[in-house]
PDB file of C-alpha atoms in Angstrom:
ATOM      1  CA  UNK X   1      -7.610  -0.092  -3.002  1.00  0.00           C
ATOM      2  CA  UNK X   2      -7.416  -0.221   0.761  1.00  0.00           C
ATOM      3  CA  UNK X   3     -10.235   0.791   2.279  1.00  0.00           C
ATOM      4  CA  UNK X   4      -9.904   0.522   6.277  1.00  0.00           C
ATOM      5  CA  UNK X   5      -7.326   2.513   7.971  1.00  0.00           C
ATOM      6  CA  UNK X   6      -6.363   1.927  12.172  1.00  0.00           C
ATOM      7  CA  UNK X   7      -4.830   5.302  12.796  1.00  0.00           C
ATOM      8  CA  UNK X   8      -2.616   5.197  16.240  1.00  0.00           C
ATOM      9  CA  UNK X   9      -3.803   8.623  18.168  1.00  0.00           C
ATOM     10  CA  UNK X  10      -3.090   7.352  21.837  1.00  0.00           C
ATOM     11  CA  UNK X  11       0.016   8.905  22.950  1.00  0.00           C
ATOM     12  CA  UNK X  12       1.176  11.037  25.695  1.00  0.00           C
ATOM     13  CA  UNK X  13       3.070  13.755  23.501  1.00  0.00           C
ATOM     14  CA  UNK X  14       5.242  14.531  26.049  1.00  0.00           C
ATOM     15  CA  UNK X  15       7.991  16.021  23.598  1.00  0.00           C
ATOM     16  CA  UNK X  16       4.967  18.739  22.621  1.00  0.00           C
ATOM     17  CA  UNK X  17       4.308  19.621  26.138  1.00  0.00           C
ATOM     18  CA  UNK X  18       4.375  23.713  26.793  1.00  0.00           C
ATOM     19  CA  UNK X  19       3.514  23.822  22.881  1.00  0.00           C
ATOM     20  CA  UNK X  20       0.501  21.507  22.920  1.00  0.00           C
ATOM     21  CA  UNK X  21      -0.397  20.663  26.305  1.00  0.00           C
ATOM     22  CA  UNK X  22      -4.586  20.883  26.396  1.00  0.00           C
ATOM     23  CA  UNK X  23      -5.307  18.448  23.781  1.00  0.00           C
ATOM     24  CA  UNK X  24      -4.404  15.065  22.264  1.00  0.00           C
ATOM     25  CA  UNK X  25      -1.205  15.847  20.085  1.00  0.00           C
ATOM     26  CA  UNK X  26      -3.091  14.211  16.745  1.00  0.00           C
ATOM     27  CA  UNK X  27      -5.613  17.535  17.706  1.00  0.00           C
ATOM     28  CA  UNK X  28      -2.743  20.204  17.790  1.00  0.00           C
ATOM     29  CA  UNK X  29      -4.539  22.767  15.712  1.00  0.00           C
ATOM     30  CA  UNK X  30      -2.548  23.444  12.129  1.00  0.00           C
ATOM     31  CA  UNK X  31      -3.751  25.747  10.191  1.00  0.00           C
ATOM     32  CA  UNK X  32      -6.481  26.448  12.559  1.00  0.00           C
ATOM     33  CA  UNK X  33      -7.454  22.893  11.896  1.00  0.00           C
ATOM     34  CA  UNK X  34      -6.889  19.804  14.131  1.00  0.00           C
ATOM     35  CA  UNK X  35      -3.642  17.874  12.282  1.00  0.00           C
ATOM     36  CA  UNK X  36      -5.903  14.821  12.496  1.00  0.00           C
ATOM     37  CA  UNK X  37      -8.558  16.224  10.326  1.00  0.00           C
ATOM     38  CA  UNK X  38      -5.871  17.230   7.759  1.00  0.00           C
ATOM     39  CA  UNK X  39      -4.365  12.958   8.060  1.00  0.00           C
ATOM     40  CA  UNK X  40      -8.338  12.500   7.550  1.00  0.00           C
ATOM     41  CA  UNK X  41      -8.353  14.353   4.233  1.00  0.00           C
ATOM     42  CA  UNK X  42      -5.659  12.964   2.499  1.00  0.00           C
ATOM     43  CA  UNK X  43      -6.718   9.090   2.944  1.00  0.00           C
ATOM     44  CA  UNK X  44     -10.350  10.049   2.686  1.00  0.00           C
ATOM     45  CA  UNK X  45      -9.244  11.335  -0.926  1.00  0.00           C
ATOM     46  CA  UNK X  46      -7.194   7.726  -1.601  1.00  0.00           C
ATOM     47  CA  UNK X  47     -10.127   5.559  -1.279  1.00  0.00           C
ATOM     48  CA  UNK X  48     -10.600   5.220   2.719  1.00  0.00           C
ATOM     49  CA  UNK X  49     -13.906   5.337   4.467  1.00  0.00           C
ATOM     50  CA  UNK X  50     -13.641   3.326   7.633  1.00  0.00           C
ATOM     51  CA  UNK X  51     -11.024   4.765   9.980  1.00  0.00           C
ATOM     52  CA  UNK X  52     -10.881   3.276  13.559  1.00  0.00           C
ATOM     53  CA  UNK X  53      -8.686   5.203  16.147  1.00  0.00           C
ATOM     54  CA  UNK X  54      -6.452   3.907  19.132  1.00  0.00           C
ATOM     55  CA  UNK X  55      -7.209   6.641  21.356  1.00  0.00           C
ATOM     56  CA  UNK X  56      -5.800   7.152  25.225  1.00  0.00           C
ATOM     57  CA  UNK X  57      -5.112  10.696  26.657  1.00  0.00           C
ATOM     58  CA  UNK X  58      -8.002  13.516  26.503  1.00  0.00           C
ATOM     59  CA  UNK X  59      -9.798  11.018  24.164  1.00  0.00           C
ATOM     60  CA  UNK X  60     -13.357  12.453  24.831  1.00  0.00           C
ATOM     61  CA  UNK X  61     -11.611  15.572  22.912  1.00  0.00           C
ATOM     62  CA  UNK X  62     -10.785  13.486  19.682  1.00  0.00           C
ATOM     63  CA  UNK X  63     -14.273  11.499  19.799  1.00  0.00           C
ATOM     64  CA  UNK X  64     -16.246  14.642  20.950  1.00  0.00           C
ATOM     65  CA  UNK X  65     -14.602  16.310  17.572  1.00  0.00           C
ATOM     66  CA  UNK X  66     -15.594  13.835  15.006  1.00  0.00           C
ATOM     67  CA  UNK X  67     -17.963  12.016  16.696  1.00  0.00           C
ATOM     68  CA  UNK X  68     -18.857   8.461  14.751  1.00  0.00           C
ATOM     69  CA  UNK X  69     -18.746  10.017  11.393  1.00  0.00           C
ATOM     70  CA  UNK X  70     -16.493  12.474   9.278  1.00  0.00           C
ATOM     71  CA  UNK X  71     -17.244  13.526   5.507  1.00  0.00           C
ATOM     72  CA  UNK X  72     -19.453  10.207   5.699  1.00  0.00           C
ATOM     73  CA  UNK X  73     -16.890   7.794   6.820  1.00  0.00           C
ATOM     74  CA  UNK X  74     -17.432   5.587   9.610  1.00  0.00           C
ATOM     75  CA  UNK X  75     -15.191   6.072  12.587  1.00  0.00           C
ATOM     76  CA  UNK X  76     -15.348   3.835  15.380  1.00  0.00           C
ATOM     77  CA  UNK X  77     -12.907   4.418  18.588  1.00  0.00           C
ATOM     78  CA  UNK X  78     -10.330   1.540  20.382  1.00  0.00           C
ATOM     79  CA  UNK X  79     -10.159   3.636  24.061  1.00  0.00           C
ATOM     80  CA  UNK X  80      -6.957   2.624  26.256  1.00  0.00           C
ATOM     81  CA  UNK X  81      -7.924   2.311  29.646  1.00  0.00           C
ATOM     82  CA  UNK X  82      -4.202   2.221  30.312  1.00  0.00           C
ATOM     83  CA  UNK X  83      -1.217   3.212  27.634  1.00  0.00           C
ATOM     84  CA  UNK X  84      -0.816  -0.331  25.463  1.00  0.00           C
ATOM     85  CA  UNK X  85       2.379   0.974  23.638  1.00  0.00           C
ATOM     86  CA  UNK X  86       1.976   1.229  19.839  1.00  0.00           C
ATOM     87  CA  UNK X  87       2.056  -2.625  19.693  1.00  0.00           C
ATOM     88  CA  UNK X  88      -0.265  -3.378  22.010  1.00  0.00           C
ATOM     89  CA  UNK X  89      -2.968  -0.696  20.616  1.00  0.00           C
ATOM     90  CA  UNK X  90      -2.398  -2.207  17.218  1.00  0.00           C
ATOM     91  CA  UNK X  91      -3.228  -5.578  18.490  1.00  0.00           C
ATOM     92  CA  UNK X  92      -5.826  -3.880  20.296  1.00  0.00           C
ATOM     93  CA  UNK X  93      -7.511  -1.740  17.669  1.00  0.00           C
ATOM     94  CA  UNK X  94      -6.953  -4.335  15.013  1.00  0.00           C
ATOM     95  CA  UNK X  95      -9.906  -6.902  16.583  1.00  0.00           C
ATOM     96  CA  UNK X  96     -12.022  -3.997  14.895  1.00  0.00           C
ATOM     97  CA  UNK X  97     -10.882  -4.110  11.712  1.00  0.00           C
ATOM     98  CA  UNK X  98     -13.108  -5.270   9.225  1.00  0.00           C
ATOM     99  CA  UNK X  99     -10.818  -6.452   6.609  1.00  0.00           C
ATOM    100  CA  UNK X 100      -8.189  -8.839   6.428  1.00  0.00           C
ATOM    101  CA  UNK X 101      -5.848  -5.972   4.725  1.00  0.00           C
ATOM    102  CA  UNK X 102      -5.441  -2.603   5.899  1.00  0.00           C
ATOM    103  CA  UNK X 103      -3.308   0.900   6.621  1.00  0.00           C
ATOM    104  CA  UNK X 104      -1.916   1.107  10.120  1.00  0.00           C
ATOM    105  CA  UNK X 105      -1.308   5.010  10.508  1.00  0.00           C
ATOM    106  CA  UNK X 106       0.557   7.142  13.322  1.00  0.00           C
ATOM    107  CA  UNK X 107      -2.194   9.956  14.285  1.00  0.00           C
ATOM    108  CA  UNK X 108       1.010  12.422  14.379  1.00  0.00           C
ATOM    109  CA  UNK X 109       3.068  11.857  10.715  1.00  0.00           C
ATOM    110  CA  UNK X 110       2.243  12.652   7.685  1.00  0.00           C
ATOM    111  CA  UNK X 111       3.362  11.294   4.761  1.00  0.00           C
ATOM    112  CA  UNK X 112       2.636  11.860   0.822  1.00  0.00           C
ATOM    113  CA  UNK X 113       2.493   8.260  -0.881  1.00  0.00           C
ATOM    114  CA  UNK X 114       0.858   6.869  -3.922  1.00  0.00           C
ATOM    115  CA  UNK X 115      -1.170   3.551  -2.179  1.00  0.00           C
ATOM    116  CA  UNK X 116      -1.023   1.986  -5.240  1.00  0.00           C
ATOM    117  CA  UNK X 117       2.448   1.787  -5.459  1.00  0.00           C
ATOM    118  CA  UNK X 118       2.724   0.632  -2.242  1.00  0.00           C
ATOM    119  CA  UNK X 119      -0.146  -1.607  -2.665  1.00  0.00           C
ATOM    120  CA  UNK X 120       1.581  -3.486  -5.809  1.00  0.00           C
ATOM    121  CA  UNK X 121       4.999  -2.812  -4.004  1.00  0.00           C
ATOM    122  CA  UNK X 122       3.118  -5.452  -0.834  1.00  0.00           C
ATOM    123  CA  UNK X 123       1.454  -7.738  -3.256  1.00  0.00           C
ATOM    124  CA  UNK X 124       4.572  -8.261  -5.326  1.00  0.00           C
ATOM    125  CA  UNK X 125       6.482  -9.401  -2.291  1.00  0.00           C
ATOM    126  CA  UNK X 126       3.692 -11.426  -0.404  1.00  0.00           C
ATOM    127  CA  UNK X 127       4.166  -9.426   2.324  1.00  0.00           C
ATOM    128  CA  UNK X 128       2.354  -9.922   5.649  1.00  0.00           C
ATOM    129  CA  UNK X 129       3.654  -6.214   6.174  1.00  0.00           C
ATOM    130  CA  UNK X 130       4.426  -3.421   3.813  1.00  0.00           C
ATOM    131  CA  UNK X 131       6.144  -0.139   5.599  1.00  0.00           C
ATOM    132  CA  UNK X 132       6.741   3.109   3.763  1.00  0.00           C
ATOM    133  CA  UNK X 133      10.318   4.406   4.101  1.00  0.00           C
ATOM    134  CA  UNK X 134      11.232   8.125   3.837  1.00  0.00           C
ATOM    135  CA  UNK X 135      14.745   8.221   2.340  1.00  0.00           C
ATOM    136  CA  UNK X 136      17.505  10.734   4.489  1.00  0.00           C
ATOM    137  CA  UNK X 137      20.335  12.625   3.550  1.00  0.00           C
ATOM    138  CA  UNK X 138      21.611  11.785   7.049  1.00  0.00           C
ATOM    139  CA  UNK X 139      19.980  11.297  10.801  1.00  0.00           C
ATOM    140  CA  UNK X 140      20.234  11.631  14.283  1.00  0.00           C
ATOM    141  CA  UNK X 141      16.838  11.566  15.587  1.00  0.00           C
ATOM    142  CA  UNK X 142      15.145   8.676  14.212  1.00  0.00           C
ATOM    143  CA  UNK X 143      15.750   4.683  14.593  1.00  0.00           C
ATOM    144  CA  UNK X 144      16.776   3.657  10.813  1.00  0.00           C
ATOM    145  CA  UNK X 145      15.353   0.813   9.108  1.00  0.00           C
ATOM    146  CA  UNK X 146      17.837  -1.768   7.626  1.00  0.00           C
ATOM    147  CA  UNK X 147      16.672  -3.861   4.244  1.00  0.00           C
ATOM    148  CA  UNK X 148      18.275  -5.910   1.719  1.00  0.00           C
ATOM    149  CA  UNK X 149      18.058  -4.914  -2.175  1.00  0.00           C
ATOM    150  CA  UNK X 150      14.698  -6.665  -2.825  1.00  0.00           C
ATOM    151  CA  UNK X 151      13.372  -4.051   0.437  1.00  0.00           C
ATOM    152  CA  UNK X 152      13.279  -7.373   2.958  1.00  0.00           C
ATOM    153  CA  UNK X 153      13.610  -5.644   6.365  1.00  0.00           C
ATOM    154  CA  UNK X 154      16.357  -7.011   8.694  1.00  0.00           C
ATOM    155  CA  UNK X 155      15.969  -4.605  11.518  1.00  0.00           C
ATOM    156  CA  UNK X 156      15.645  -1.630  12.990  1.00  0.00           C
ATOM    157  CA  UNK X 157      19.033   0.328  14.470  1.00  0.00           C
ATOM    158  CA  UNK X 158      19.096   1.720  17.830  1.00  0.00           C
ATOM    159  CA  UNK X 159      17.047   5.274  17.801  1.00  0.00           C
ATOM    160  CA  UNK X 160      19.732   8.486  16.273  1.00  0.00           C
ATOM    161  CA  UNK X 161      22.227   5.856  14.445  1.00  0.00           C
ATOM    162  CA  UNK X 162      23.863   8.377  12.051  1.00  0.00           C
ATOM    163  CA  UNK X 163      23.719   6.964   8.578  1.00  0.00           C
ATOM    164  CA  UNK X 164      23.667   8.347   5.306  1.00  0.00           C
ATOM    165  CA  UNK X 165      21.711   7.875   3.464  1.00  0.00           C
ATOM    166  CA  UNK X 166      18.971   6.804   6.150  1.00  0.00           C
ATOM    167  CA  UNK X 167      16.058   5.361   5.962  1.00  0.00           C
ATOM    168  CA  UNK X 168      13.385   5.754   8.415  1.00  0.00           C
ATOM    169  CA  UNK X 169       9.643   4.379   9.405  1.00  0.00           C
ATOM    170  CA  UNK X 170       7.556   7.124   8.165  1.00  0.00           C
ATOM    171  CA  UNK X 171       4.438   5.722   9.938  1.00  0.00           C
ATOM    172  CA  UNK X 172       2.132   4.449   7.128  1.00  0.00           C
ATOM    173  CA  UNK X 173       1.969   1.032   6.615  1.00  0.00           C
ATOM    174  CA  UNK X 174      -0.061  -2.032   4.711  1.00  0.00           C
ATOM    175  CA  UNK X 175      -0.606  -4.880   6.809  1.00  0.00           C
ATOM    176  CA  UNK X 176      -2.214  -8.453   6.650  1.00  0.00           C
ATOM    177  CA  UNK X 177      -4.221  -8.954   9.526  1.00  0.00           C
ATOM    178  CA  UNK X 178      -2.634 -12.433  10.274  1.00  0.00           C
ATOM    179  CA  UNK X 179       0.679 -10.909   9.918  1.00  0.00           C
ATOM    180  CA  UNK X 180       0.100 -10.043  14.011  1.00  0.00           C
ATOM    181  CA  UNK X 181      -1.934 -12.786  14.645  1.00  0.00           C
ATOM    182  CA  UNK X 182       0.119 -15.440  13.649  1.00  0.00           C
ATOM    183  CA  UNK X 183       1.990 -14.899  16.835  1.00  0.00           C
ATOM    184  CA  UNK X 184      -0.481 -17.036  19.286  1.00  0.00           C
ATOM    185  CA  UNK X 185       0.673 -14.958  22.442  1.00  0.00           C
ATOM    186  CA  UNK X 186       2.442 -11.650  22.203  1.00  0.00           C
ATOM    187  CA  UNK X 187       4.040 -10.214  26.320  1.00  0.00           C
ATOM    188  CA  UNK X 188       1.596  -7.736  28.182  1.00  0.00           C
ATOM    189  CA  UNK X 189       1.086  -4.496  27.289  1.00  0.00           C
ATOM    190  CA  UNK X 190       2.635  -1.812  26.975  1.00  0.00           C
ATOM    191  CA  UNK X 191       4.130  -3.286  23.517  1.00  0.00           C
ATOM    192  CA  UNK X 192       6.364  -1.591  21.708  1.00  0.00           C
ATOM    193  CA  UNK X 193       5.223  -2.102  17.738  1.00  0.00           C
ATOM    194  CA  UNK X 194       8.899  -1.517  16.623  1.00  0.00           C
ATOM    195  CA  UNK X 195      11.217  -2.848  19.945  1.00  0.00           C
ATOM    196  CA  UNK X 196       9.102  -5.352  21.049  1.00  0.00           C
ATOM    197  CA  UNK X 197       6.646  -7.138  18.315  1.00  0.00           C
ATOM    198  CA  UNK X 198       8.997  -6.043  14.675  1.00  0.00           C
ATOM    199  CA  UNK X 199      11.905  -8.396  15.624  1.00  0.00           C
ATOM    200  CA  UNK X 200       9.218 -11.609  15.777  1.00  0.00           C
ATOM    201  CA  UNK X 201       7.342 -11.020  12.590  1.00  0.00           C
ATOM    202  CA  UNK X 202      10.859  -9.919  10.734  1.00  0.00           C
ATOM    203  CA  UNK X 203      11.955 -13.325  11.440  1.00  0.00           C
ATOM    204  CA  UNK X 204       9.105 -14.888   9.813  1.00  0.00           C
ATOM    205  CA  UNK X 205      10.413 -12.896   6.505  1.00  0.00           C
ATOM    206  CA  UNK X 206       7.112 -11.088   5.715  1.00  0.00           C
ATOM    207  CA  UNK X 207       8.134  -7.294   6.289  1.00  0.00           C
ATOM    208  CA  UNK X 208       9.091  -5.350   3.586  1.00  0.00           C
ATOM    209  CA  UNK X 209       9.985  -1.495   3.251  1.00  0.00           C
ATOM    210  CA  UNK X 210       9.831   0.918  -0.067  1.00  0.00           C
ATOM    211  CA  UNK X 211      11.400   4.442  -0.202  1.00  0.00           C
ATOM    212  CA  UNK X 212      10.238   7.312  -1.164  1.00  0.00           C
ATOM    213  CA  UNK X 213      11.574  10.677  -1.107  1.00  0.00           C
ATOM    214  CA  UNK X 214       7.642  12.556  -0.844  1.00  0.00           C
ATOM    215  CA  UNK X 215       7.136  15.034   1.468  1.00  0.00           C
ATOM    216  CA  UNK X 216       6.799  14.178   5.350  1.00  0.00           C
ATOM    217  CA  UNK X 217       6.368  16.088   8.150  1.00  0.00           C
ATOM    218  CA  UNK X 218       6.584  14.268  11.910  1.00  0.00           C
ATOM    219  CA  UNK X 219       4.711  16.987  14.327  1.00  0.00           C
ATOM    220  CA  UNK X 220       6.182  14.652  17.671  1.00  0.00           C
ATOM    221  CA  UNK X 221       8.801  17.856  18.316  1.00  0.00           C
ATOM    222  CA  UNK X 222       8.049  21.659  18.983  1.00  0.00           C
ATOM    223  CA  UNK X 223      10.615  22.423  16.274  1.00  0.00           C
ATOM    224  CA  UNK X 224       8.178  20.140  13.337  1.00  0.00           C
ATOM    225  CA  UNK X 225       5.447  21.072  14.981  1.00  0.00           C
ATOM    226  CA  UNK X 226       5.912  24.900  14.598  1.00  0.00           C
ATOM    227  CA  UNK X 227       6.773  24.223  10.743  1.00  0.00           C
ATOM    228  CA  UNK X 228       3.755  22.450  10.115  1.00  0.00           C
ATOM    229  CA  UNK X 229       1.239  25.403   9.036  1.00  0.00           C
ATOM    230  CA  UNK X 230       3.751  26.034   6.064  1.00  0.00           C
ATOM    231  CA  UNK X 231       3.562  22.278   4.859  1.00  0.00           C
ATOM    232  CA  UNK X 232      -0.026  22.182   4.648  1.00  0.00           C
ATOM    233  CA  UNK X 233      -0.581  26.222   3.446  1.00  0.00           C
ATOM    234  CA  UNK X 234      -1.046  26.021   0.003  1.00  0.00           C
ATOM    235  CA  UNK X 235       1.490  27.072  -2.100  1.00  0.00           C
TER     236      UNK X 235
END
């Protein structure tokens, strides 16, 4: 069981803006609920109860919210002064991570996965990083992830490759925390997790993706975003 989870909650949402424009996107309210608290739930109910969060724009909305503490779990906050790019807020957030294994999550998917599987998935391959794939009919929105049979990953296409079937990032992932350490030096930030720090740890052979075909929902568009009340009403 993984027990620590770095959710990434610092960007700029532009794509939302004149849907959600007053508050961090990871706050857009669903369900008259903050999204956020709903990504809380789910990994609170798989085990997690130390969550620290990359935050960035209107932060002193998402700490003011939760403050240090939700349902009893421990949150502690990672504040940008200036955008890092996923990669550098990972590297960032990471130096207060407890654990030497844990979930890296984006603050604006959501994804339904058993983290067992995954976890035995990650142990079974030694993997310094473990990234759960959301299998696609076809795409032309989202950069597809390219993997041999035994789910090594060889790279990422360029962002709205058409493919079919696709498989894409769907923003949860396992990793080791010397997976990103391992690389003495990484550039300057802003770091690009997928363009700029992937292609260096693929080569090292240590990142591995599993498919699933669970539900997902990606709230980065007004089109998701408006269908997101229906994914979490219950049925």
């Amino acid at each position: 069981m993984i027990e620590e989870a770095l959710i990434l909650a610092g960007g700029l949402g532009t794509r939302l803006r004149g849907v959600v424009n007053n508050v961090p996107k990871p706050m857009a309210a669903v369900e008259g609920r903050p999204f956020l608290e709903h990504l809380l739930d789910y990994w609170i109910a798989r085990g997690v109860h130390r969550f620290v969060l990359s935050v960035c724009h209107l932060h002193q909305i998402i700490s003011g919210h939760f403050g240090s503490r939700y349902r009893e779990c421990e949150i502690r906050y990672v504040v940008e002064k200036e955008p890092l790019g996923t990669g550098g807020a990972i590297i960032e957030s990471s130096k207060s991570i407890d654990s030497p294994r844990f979930l890296v999550l984006n603050g604006d998917t959501f994804f339904e996965i058993s983290t067992d599987d995954l976890c035995a998935f990650h142990h079974e391959n030694k993997a310094g990083i473990s990234i759960a794939l959301r299998r696609l009919k076809s795409n032309s929105r989202f950069s597809p992830v390219v993997c041999n049979d035994r789910g090594l990953v060889t790279g990422f296409l360029p962002q709205g490759t058409p493919c079919e079937p696709c498989y894409i990032n769907a923003g949860v992932y396992i990793f080791e925390k010397n997976a990103i350490q391992a690389n003495a030096v990484w550039p300057a930030p802003p770091l690009s997790f997928e363009n700029d720090m992937m292609p260096e740890i693929i080569k090292r052979g240590v990142v591995f993706g599993k498919a699933y075909d669970n539900r997902f929902l990606d709230i980065g568009v007004p089109e998701d975003y408006h269908a997101a009340a229906a994914f979490f009403r219950p049925c």
